[in-house]
PDB file of C-alpha atoms in Angstrom:
ATOM      1  CA  MET V   1       0.000   0.000   0.000  1.00  0.00           C
ATOM      2  CA  GLU V   2       2.770   2.436   0.925  1.00  0.00           C
ATOM      3  CA  LEU V   3       4.688   1.561  -2.255  1.00  0.00           C
ATOM      4  CA  ALA V   4       1.665   2.328  -4.419  1.00  0.00           C
ATOM      5  CA  GLY V   5       1.276   5.729  -2.780  1.00  0.00           C
ATOM      6  CA  ALA V   6       4.944   6.529  -3.300  1.00  0.00           C
ATOM      7  CA  LEU V   7       4.672   5.501  -6.948  1.00  0.00           C
ATOM      8  CA  ARG V   8       1.642   7.781  -7.445  1.00  0.00           C
ATOM      9  CA  GLN V   9       3.549  10.693  -5.861  1.00  0.00           C
ATOM     10  CA  THR V  10       6.546  10.033  -8.100  1.00  0.00           C
ATOM     11  CA  GLN V  11       4.378   9.872 -11.212  1.00  0.00           C
ATOM     12  CA  ALA V  12       2.618  13.093 -10.180  1.00  0.00           C
ATOM     13  CA  LEU V  13       5.940  14.914  -9.772  1.00  0.00           C
ATOM     14  CA  LYS V  14       7.222  13.622 -13.130  1.00  0.00           C
ATOM     15  CA  SER V  15       4.001  14.698 -14.850  1.00  0.00           C
ATOM     16  CA  GLN V  16       4.065  18.089 -13.136  1.00  0.00           C
ATOM     17  CA  VAL V  17       7.685  18.783 -14.133  1.00  0.00           C
ATOM     18  CA  GLU V  18       7.055  17.600 -17.690  1.00  0.00           C
ATOM     19  CA  ALA V  19       3.951  19.790 -18.009  1.00  0.00           C
ATOM     20  CA  ALA V  20       5.662  22.853 -16.541  1.00  0.00           C
ATOM     21  CA  SER V  21       8.758  22.507 -18.719  1.00  0.00           C
ATOM     22  CA  GLY V  22       7.315  21.041 -21.905  1.00  0.00           C
ATOM     23  CA  VAL V  23      10.030  18.367 -21.694  1.00  0.00           C
ATOM     24  CA  THR V  24       9.284  14.661 -22.112  1.00  0.00           C
ATOM     25  CA  LEU V  25      11.745  12.958 -19.783  1.00  0.00           C
ATOM     26  CA  SER V  26      11.808   9.752 -21.809  1.00  0.00           C
ATOM     27  CA  ASP V  27      13.228  11.703 -24.774  1.00  0.00           C
ATOM     28  CA  CYS V  28      16.609  11.757 -23.012  1.00  0.00           C
ATOM     29  CA  TYR V  29      18.648   8.635 -23.686  1.00  0.00           C
ATOM     30  CA  GLN V  30      21.512   9.637 -21.380  1.00  0.00           C
ATOM     31  CA  CYS V  31      24.224  10.383 -23.959  1.00  0.00           C
ATOM     32  CA  GLY V  32      25.841  12.893 -21.579  1.00  0.00           C
ATOM     33  CA  LYS V  33      26.461  15.687 -24.092  1.00  0.00           C
ATOM     34  CA  CYS V  34      24.568  18.118 -21.857  1.00  0.00           C
ATOM     35  CA  SER V  35      26.848  17.442 -18.905  1.00  0.00           C
ATOM     36  CA  ALA V  36      29.990  17.484 -21.046  1.00  0.00           C
ATOM     37  CA  GLY V  37      29.144  20.960 -22.340  1.00  0.00           C
ATOM     38  CA  CYS V  38      27.818  22.482 -19.119  1.00  0.00           C
ATOM     39  CA  PRO V  39      30.097  25.318 -17.953  1.00  0.00           C
ATOM     40  CA  VAL V  40      28.772  25.009 -14.383  1.00  0.00           C
ATOM     41  CA  ALA V  41      28.853  21.199 -14.034  1.00  0.00           C
ATOM     42  CA  PHE V  42      32.029  21.352 -11.944  1.00  0.00           C
ATOM     43  CA  ALA V  43      30.074  23.059  -9.136  1.00  0.00           C
ATOM     44  CA  MET V  44      26.995  20.807  -9.268  1.00  0.00           C
ATOM     45  CA  ASP V  45      26.256  17.873  -6.982  1.00  0.00           C
ATOM     46  CA  TYR V  46      24.568  16.044  -9.882  1.00  0.00           C
ATOM     47  CA  THR V  47      25.351  16.709 -13.523  1.00  0.00           C
ATOM     48  CA  PRO V  48      22.412  17.787 -15.715  1.00  0.00           C
ATOM     49  CA  ARG V  49      22.228  14.267 -17.183  1.00  0.00           C
ATOM     50  CA  GLN V  50      21.990  12.815 -13.682  1.00  0.00           C
ATOM     51  CA  VAL V  51      19.124  15.131 -12.717  1.00  0.00           C
ATOM     52  CA  ILE V  52      17.144  13.903 -15.713  1.00  0.00           C
ATOM     53  CA  ARG V  53      17.983  10.326 -14.766  1.00  0.00           C
ATOM     54  CA  LEU V  54      16.802  10.869 -11.191  1.00  0.00           C
ATOM     55  CA  LEU V  55      13.474  12.116 -12.553  1.00  0.00           C
ATOM     56  CA  GLN V  56      13.249   9.238 -15.051  1.00  0.00           C
ATOM     57  CA  LEU V  57      13.836   6.697 -12.277  1.00  0.00           C
ATOM     58  CA  GLY V  58      11.205   8.216 -10.033  1.00  0.00           C
ATOM     59  CA  LEU V  59      13.709   9.763  -7.631  1.00  0.00           C
ATOM     60  CA  GLY V  60      12.172  13.213  -7.952  1.00  0.00           C
ATOM     61  CA  GLU V  61      12.655  14.080  -4.292  1.00  0.00           C
ATOM     62  CA  GLU V  62      16.401  13.613  -4.765  1.00  0.00           C
ATOM     63  CA  ALA V  63      16.302  15.923  -7.794  1.00  0.00           C
ATOM     64  CA  LEU V  64      14.376  18.525  -5.779  1.00  0.00           C
ATOM     65  CA  LYS V  65      16.977  18.366  -2.986  1.00  0.00           C
ATOM     66  CA  SER V  66      19.823  18.817  -5.471  1.00  0.00           C
ATOM     67  CA  HIS V  67      21.831  22.028  -5.795  1.00  0.00           C
ATOM     68  CA  THR V  68      22.051  21.550  -9.574  1.00  0.00           C
ATOM     69  CA  PRO V  69      18.789  23.258 -10.616  1.00  0.00           C
ATOM     70  CA  TRP V  70      19.782  26.308  -8.564  1.00  0.00           C
ATOM     71  CA  LEU V  71      23.225  26.504 -10.148  1.00  0.00           C
ATOM     72  CA  CYS V  72      22.014  26.094 -13.735  1.00  0.00           C
ATOM     73  CA  ALA V  73      22.902  29.289 -15.614  1.00  0.00           C
ATOM     74  CA  SER V  74      20.280  28.625 -18.339  1.00  0.00           C
ATOM     75  CA  CYS V  75      23.035  29.279 -20.886  1.00  0.00           C
ATOM     76  CA  GLN V  76      21.486  26.813 -23.384  1.00  0.00           C
ATOM     77  CA  ALA V  77      24.783  24.947 -23.977  1.00  0.00           C
ATOM     78  CA  CYS V  78      23.120  21.660 -23.009  1.00  0.00           C
ATOM     79  CA  TYR V  79      20.077  22.301 -25.190  1.00  0.00           C
ATOM     80  CA  THR V  80      22.258  23.206 -28.173  1.00  0.00           C
ATOM     81  CA  ARG V  81      24.286  19.990 -27.835  1.00  0.00           C
ATOM     82  CA  CYS V  82      21.374  17.642 -27.181  1.00  0.00           C
ATOM     83  CA  PRO V  83      20.713  15.332 -30.141  1.00  0.00           C
ATOM     84  CA  ARG V  84      17.122  14.890 -28.882  1.00  0.00           C
ATOM     85  CA  GLU V  85      16.550  18.645 -28.296  1.00  0.00           C
ATOM     86  CA  VAL V  86      15.673  18.128 -24.632  1.00  0.00           C
ATOM     87  CA  ASN V  87      15.232  21.639 -23.269  1.00  0.00           C
ATOM     88  CA  LEU V  88      17.178  21.144 -20.067  1.00  0.00           C
ATOM     89  CA  PRO V  89      17.157  24.814 -18.966  1.00  0.00           C
ATOM     90  CA  ARG V  90      13.346  24.751 -18.975  1.00  0.00           C
ATOM     91  CA  LEU V  91      13.394  21.475 -17.064  1.00  0.00           C
ATOM     92  CA  MET V  92      15.807  22.909 -14.481  1.00  0.00           C
ATOM     93  CA  GLU V  93      13.549  25.938 -14.076  1.00  0.00           C
ATOM     94  CA  ALA V  94      10.531  23.677 -13.532  1.00  0.00           C
ATOM     95  CA  VAL V  95      12.434  21.658 -10.906  1.00  0.00           C
ATOM     96  CA  ARG V  96      13.595  24.887  -9.248  1.00  0.00           C
ATOM     97  CA  GLN V  97      10.017  26.237  -9.162  1.00  0.00           C
ATOM     98  CA  GLU V  98       8.688  23.006  -7.655  1.00  0.00           C
ATOM     99  CA  ALA V  99      11.475  22.967  -5.070  1.00  0.00           C
ATOM    100  CA  ARG V 100      10.655  26.599  -4.209  1.00  0.00           C
ATOM    101  CA  ARG V 101       6.950  25.709  -3.821  1.00  0.00           C
ATOM    102  CA  ARG V 102       7.930  22.962  -1.387  1.00  0.00           C
ATOM    103  CA  GLY V 103      10.333  25.186   0.546  1.00  0.00           C
ATOM    104  CA  MET V 104      13.355  23.177  -0.616  1.00  0.00           C
ATOM    105  CA  ILE V 105      15.612  26.091  -1.575  1.00  0.00           C
ATOM    106  CA  ASN V 106      19.149  24.703  -1.519  1.00  0.00           C
ATOM    107  CA  GLU V 107      20.977  27.745  -2.823  1.00  0.00           C
ATOM    108  CA  LYS V 108      19.439  30.581  -0.830  1.00  0.00           C
ATOM    109  CA  LYS V 109      21.691  33.299  -2.287  1.00  0.00           C
ATOM    110  CA  VAL V 110      20.845  32.219  -5.828  1.00  0.00           C
ATOM    111  CA  ASP V 111      17.146  32.367  -4.972  1.00  0.00           C
ATOM    112  CA  ILE V 112      17.541  35.814  -3.376  1.00  0.00           C
ATOM    113  CA  PHE V 113      19.341  37.108  -6.480  1.00  0.00           C
ATOM    114  CA  ASP V 114      16.734  35.528  -8.779  1.00  0.00           C
ATOM    115  CA  GLN V 115      13.881  37.179  -6.899  1.00  0.00           C
ATOM    116  CA  ALA V 116      15.663  40.561  -6.670  1.00  0.00           C
ATOM    117  CA  PHE V 117      16.464  40.522 -10.402  1.00  0.00           C
ATOM    118  CA  LEU V 118      12.923  39.614 -11.435  1.00  0.00           C
ATOM    119  CA  SER V 119      11.484  42.222  -9.072  1.00  0.00           C
ATOM    120  CA  SER V 120      13.690  44.889 -10.650  1.00  0.00           C
ATOM    121  CA  VAL V 121      12.736  43.883 -14.192  1.00  0.00           C
ATOM    122  CA  GLU V 122       9.047  43.794 -13.315  1.00  0.00           C
ATOM    123  CA  ARG V 123       9.204  47.208 -11.660  1.00  0.00           C
ATOM    124  CA  TYR V 124      11.351  49.092 -14.194  1.00  0.00           C
ATOM    125  CA  GLY V 125      11.238  46.960 -17.337  1.00  0.00           C
ATOM    126  CA  ARG V 126      14.982  46.341 -16.967  1.00  0.00           C
ATOM    127  CA  ALA V 127      17.471  45.639 -14.193  1.00  0.00           C
ATOM    128  CA  HIS V 128      18.397  48.565 -11.960  1.00  0.00           C
ATOM    129  CA  GLU V 129      21.933  47.508 -11.076  1.00  0.00           C
ATOM    130  CA  MET V 130      22.423  49.632  -7.963  1.00  0.00           C
ATOM    131  CA  GLY V 131      19.027  48.706  -6.528  1.00  0.00           C
ATOM    132  CA  LEU V 132      19.680  45.072  -7.370  1.00  0.00           C
ATOM    133  CA  MET V 133      23.016  45.105  -5.539  1.00  0.00           C
ATOM    134  CA  ILE V 134      21.517  46.790  -2.482  1.00  0.00           C
ATOM    135  CA  GLN V 135      18.485  44.506  -2.316  1.00  0.00           C
ATOM    136  CA  TYR V 136      20.574  41.360  -2.770  1.00  0.00           C
ATOM    137  CA  ASN V 137      23.176  42.382  -0.193  1.00  0.00           C
ATOM    138  CA  LEU V 138      20.558  43.321   2.405  1.00  0.00           C
ATOM    139  CA  GLN V 139      18.479  40.184   1.915  1.00  0.00           C
ATOM    140  CA  SER V 140      21.519  37.892   1.893  1.00  0.00           C
ATOM    141  CA  GLY V 141      22.758  39.354   5.196  1.00  0.00           C
ATOM    142  CA  GLN V 142      25.856  41.046   3.802  1.00  0.00           C
ATOM    143  CA  PRO V 143      24.884  44.749   3.676  1.00  0.00           C
ATOM    144  CA  PHE V 144      28.401  46.120   3.215  1.00  0.00           C
ATOM    145  CA  LYS V 145      29.650  43.516   0.724  1.00  0.00           C
ATOM    146  CA  ASP V 146      29.965  45.867  -2.273  1.00  0.00           C
ATOM    147  CA  ALA V 147      30.109  49.155  -0.397  1.00  0.00           C
ATOM    148  CA  LEU V 148      33.611  50.006  -1.649  1.00  0.00           C
ATOM    149  CA  LEU V 149      32.673  49.240  -5.252  1.00  0.00           C
ATOM    150  CA  ALA V 150      29.782  51.699  -5.395  1.00  0.00           C
ATOM    151  CA  PRO V 151      31.627  55.073  -5.337  1.00  0.00           C
ATOM    152  CA  PRO V 152      33.933  54.350  -8.312  1.00  0.00           C
ATOM    153  CA  LEU V 153      31.027  52.880 -10.284  1.00  0.00           C
ATOM    154  CA  LEU V 154      28.870  55.924  -9.484  1.00  0.00           C
ATOM    155  CA  PHE V 155      31.587  58.400 -10.501  1.00  0.00           C
ATOM    156  CA  LYS V 156      32.223  56.552 -13.774  1.00  0.00           C
ATOM    157  CA  GLY V 157      28.492  56.556 -14.532  1.00  0.00           C
ATOM    158  CA  LYS V 158      28.305  52.756 -14.565  1.00  0.00           C
ATOM    159  CA  ILE V 159      25.502  52.655 -11.988  1.00  0.00           C
ATOM    160  CA  SER V 160      22.898  55.189 -10.991  1.00  0.00           C
ATOM    161  CA  PRO V 161      20.919  55.620  -7.790  1.00  0.00           C
ATOM    162  CA  ILE V 162      17.937  56.564  -9.970  1.00  0.00           C
ATOM    163  CA  PRO V 163      16.463  53.637 -11.899  1.00  0.00           C
ATOM    164  CA  ALA V 164      15.870  54.013 -15.628  1.00  0.00           C
ATOM    165  CA  LYS V 165      12.507  52.787 -16.863  1.00  0.00           C
ATOM    166  CA  ILE V 166      11.628  51.563 -20.313  1.00  0.00           C
ATOM    167  CA  LYS V 167       8.848  53.308 -22.238  1.00  0.00           C
ATOM    168  CA  ASN V 168       6.123  50.694 -21.816  1.00  0.00           C
ATOM    169  CA  VAL V 169       6.812  49.206 -18.403  1.00  0.00           C
ATOM    170  CA  ALA V 170       3.106  48.306 -18.194  1.00  0.00           C
ATOM    171  CA  GLU V 171       3.660  45.723 -20.941  1.00  0.00           C
ATOM    172  CA  VAL V 172       6.393  44.067 -18.883  1.00  0.00           C
ATOM    173  CA  LYS V 173       4.112  44.046 -15.834  1.00  0.00           C
ATOM    174  CA  ASN V 174       1.454  42.345 -17.978  1.00  0.00           C
ATOM    175  CA  ILE V 175       3.947  39.651 -18.966  1.00  0.00           C
ATOM    176  CA  PHE V 176       4.659  38.991 -15.284  1.00  0.00           C
ATOM    177  CA  ALA V 177       0.917  38.938 -14.514  1.00  0.00           C
ATOM    178  CA  ARG V 178       0.284  36.403 -17.299  1.00  0.00           C
ATOM    179  CA  ALA V 179       3.149  34.220 -16.039  1.00  0.00           C
ATOM    180  CA  ARG V 180       1.687  34.296 -12.512  1.00  0.00           C
ATOM    181  CA  ALA V 181      -1.775  33.444 -13.853  1.00  0.00           C
ATOM    182  CA  LYS V 182      -0.264  30.337 -15.442  1.00  0.00           C
ATOM    183  CA  GLY V 183       1.296  29.281 -12.145  1.00  0.00           C
ATOM    184  CA  GLY V 184       4.756  30.767 -12.607  1.00  0.00           C
ATOM    185  CA  GLY V 185       6.517  33.508 -10.761  1.00  0.00           C
ATOM    186  CA  ARG V 186       7.151  34.397  -7.187  1.00  0.00           C
ATOM    187  CA  HIS V 187       5.059  33.726  -4.111  1.00  0.00           C
TER     188      HIS V 187
END
């Protein structure tokens, strides 16, 4: 009885991740080209190929606990190399979103940066670098981390305390609203 319940949970997670990412897990035949080309694989606890394999084998909880989806740079190197066109960055994002929903955030600083970046883009239509640095540093508990970098960057005009907005920021806000309506986005 317990085994059947665990199997149903595993199938539900696989289906959920496949639906959210548009990736069919069985399309991957484990050639390893994604992992061989991943510029961040050296820092991951599981290579991208191994994360797919965990999901294929029904070990979704292990994939959700992994640091790999949080470290994925979404650079598309894996997707470009994949002979089956498995969109691994979308899969990693779906795993990351599910882990976030379950409170399984393994790379807290990455999540803080992700949220700060998206908040800035939603608010201004682009990233406000100075605001992004301040928000990230405050939320990650390191308020003075980049304090010595700010004055030279300000004087050279590389960052500004006043955020620049794009012309139609309302359109960007609508994109975020549509993503939230489809179950994406922040809590």
